[in-house]
Each structure stands twice: as structure tokens, then as C-alpha cells.
Amino acid sequence: MPTRIAVLSKLSGLIVFSFGLLACGQPNTANLSSTPIQPASASPQKPSSQPRQAEASSSKPDPSPTQPSAEAIYTEFERLTQKACKQQEKVVGNMRYTLCSMTDTQGVTRIVSASSSLKNEGDGAGYWLNEQGDIYAIRYFHSDEVVVLLPEDKKTIVELVGKREINVITDEARWNQLELGARDQLMTISEQFDPDASQPSGTSKPQSMEETALQHLNTPGSVKATIEKTAIVENTALIQWQQGEASGMMLLRKENETWKVLTSGGGAMSLRDLSEYDVPRATAESLLTQIDPNWRKY
């Protein structure tokens, strides 16, 4: 009996030893299940280049379909500056004026370019118009800065910064200010060569609102404008005008019995537009209603 017990004891020891060997040779499945297998491309020693490519592509802005082309802007400006025209020059006091015009096949004389500058210092500005009579570019002589007023949306200003590069600014108020100032200068320059371009002297009767508006729109060389609708509330007026294929609105204010143009541009004006020129809300609503009773629906 003791011998049988000893044999059984030895067998038990062998079984335990065998299971021990098997346990040492098995992988730790618990650890494997907690660590997912990764492909070689995702190894920490060799990270995938795919995320960097995505980051690089996302940091590069997509070209906007409405972004003006620098090459097109420069090409058009160069075309206008090199356009053949009849050049005139006149010195009045310390001012030098130039006017370059051409007559088309229909006998209509249009301004191609004009300038006014100090005779000695040369400080001043030059203006170039396109075939539709829009003021396309302004060059400031003292800094040689050139700005282009895109006529399509009447709010985009393009600065030519050299090396055929541009700086684009969207500012409707500044666009209107530049365009209005250029129109006033064109009128002053034109008067030096054609006295009839100014309002006839010898009369003390102030210009009407319509006359002031048409004088502003009908600059020499431009398509003749017409007034479609008018609205007046006390000393503020709003008109809707048509000039060839272009149309828009003009805001005027009466000061000391004289109507003055505050702004004019293509398209319809809104309450916000009028508020920028200190038009009270009630006045603005009345003006817009007179022009179009359904303006609130737009």
C-alpha cells in the first residue's frame, strides 16, 4: 500500500510539472486582447503621411469663383491706359488738367481718361473710364497708387500692389465714396475744356433734385441716364435711375436750399444702407415705400 501511494504521488508531480510547462509556453491572451493589432503603415515608428496631406490641402484656400483675376485686372487697366484718344491739356492757375476723349462710330464723344494735378508739384490723380462710362481705375500721382473700382458689384475695390499682384477689398461705402469723388473731379476737369458742361451761370435758381441727380449721372462720355421713380421726405430724397443696361438708386439731402448727392450705386438700397447716412428709420421706410410698396418682402 505504501508503494502504491508513492507511485500516485510521483504521477501527480509529473502532471503538475507538465501543466506548468504548458502554461509557460502559452501567450498571454489577456494582454493581446487589450492591444489591437495595427498595420505596418500605422506603426508609431513610421506614421502615415495621409493626415499631413489632408492638413496641407485644407490649409490652402480654394479659389473663390467671384475672386477677381489679377491678370485680367492688370490687362484691362493696361488696355485702357494705352487706348488711342484725342489728348487735351490746359493750365489754369497752379492746376494742370488733361482730358483724353474719342468719338465712336455713332458720333458720340466719350471720355477715355482725365486728370488734374498741381502744376509744379505734380500731386493729383488720373481717372480711366471703360466703354460703358464706368470709372474703372484711379491713379494717385503722389504715391503712384492705383485702385480699380469693379463696376459689376459696385463694392469691390482692387489695389494694384505691383508684380501683377492685387489686394482685394469689399467695402460698398468706400466704393461709393471713391466713385462719387471721381465723378465730381471729372465734372470739374470737363468744365475746363467745355464750359457748357457746368450749370449755366447768371441764374440764382437752385437746381432741382432731379437736375442734381442727372448732373451727377450724366458725366461727359457716359450713357444718358433717366429717373424712373422719386421719393421725398422733408430734406431727404431717394431716386431710382436707369442708365443704359445699368440701374440703381441715389440718396440725396437738401442743405441750404441745395440738393447734394450722398451716395449712388447699382441695385436697390435697404434700411441699413440709408441708416449709414443718418436717415431716420421712419424717413427711410417712407422713402422705400414710395419707391416700392413691396420692399419689405425682399
GROMACS .gro file of N, CA, C and O in nm, residues 18-28:
model
   44
   18SER      N    1   0.396   1.903  -1.591
   18SER     CA    2   0.358   1.917  -1.734
   18SER      C    3   0.270   2.038  -1.755
   18SER      O    4   0.288   2.114  -1.850
   19PHE      N    5   0.172   2.056  -1.670
   19PHE     CA    6   0.084   2.174  -1.684
   19PHE      C    7   0.160   2.303  -1.665
   19PHE      O    8   0.131   2.405  -1.727
   20GLY      N    9   0.259   2.297  -1.580
   20GLY     CA   10   0.343   2.416  -1.561
   20GLY      C   11   0.416   2.454  -1.686
   20GLY      O   12   0.429   2.569  -1.722
   21LEU      N   13   0.474   2.347  -1.754
   21LEU     CA   14   0.544   2.374  -1.880
   21LEU      C   15   0.450   2.429  -1.985
   21LEU      O   16   0.483   2.522  -2.060
   22LEU      N   17   0.330   2.372  -1.994
   22LEU     CA   18   0.231   2.424  -2.092
   22LEU      C   19   0.195   2.567  -2.061
   22LEU      O   20   0.179   2.651  -2.151
   23ALA      N   21   0.179   2.601  -1.939
   23ALA     CA   22   0.142   2.739  -1.901
   23ALA      C   23   0.250   2.836  -1.937
   23ALA      O   24   0.225   2.947  -1.981
   24CYS      N   25   0.380   2.793  -1.922
   24CYS     CA   26   0.489   2.884  -1.957
   24CYS      C   27   0.497   2.907  -2.106
   24CYS      O   28   0.541   3.011  -2.152
   25GLY      N   29   0.457   2.809  -2.187
   25GLY     CA   30   0.470   2.824  -2.331
   25GLY      C   31   0.354   2.894  -2.397
   25GLY      O   32   0.358   2.926  -2.514
   26GLN      N   33   0.243   2.924  -2.330
   26GLN     CA   34   0.126   2.988  -2.389
   26GLN      C   35   0.138   3.140  -2.386
   26GLN      O   36   0.187   3.197  -2.290
   27PRO      N   37   0.096   3.208  -2.493
   27PRO     CA   38   0.097   3.355  -2.491
   27PRO      C   39  -0.007   3.409  -2.395
   27PRO      O   40  -0.105   3.343  -2.366
   28ASN      N   41   0.016   3.533  -2.352
   28ASN     CA   42  -0.077   3.600  -2.260
   28ASN      C   43  -0.193   3.656  -2.341
   28ASN      O   44  -0.185   3.764  -2.398
   0.00000   0.00000   0.00000
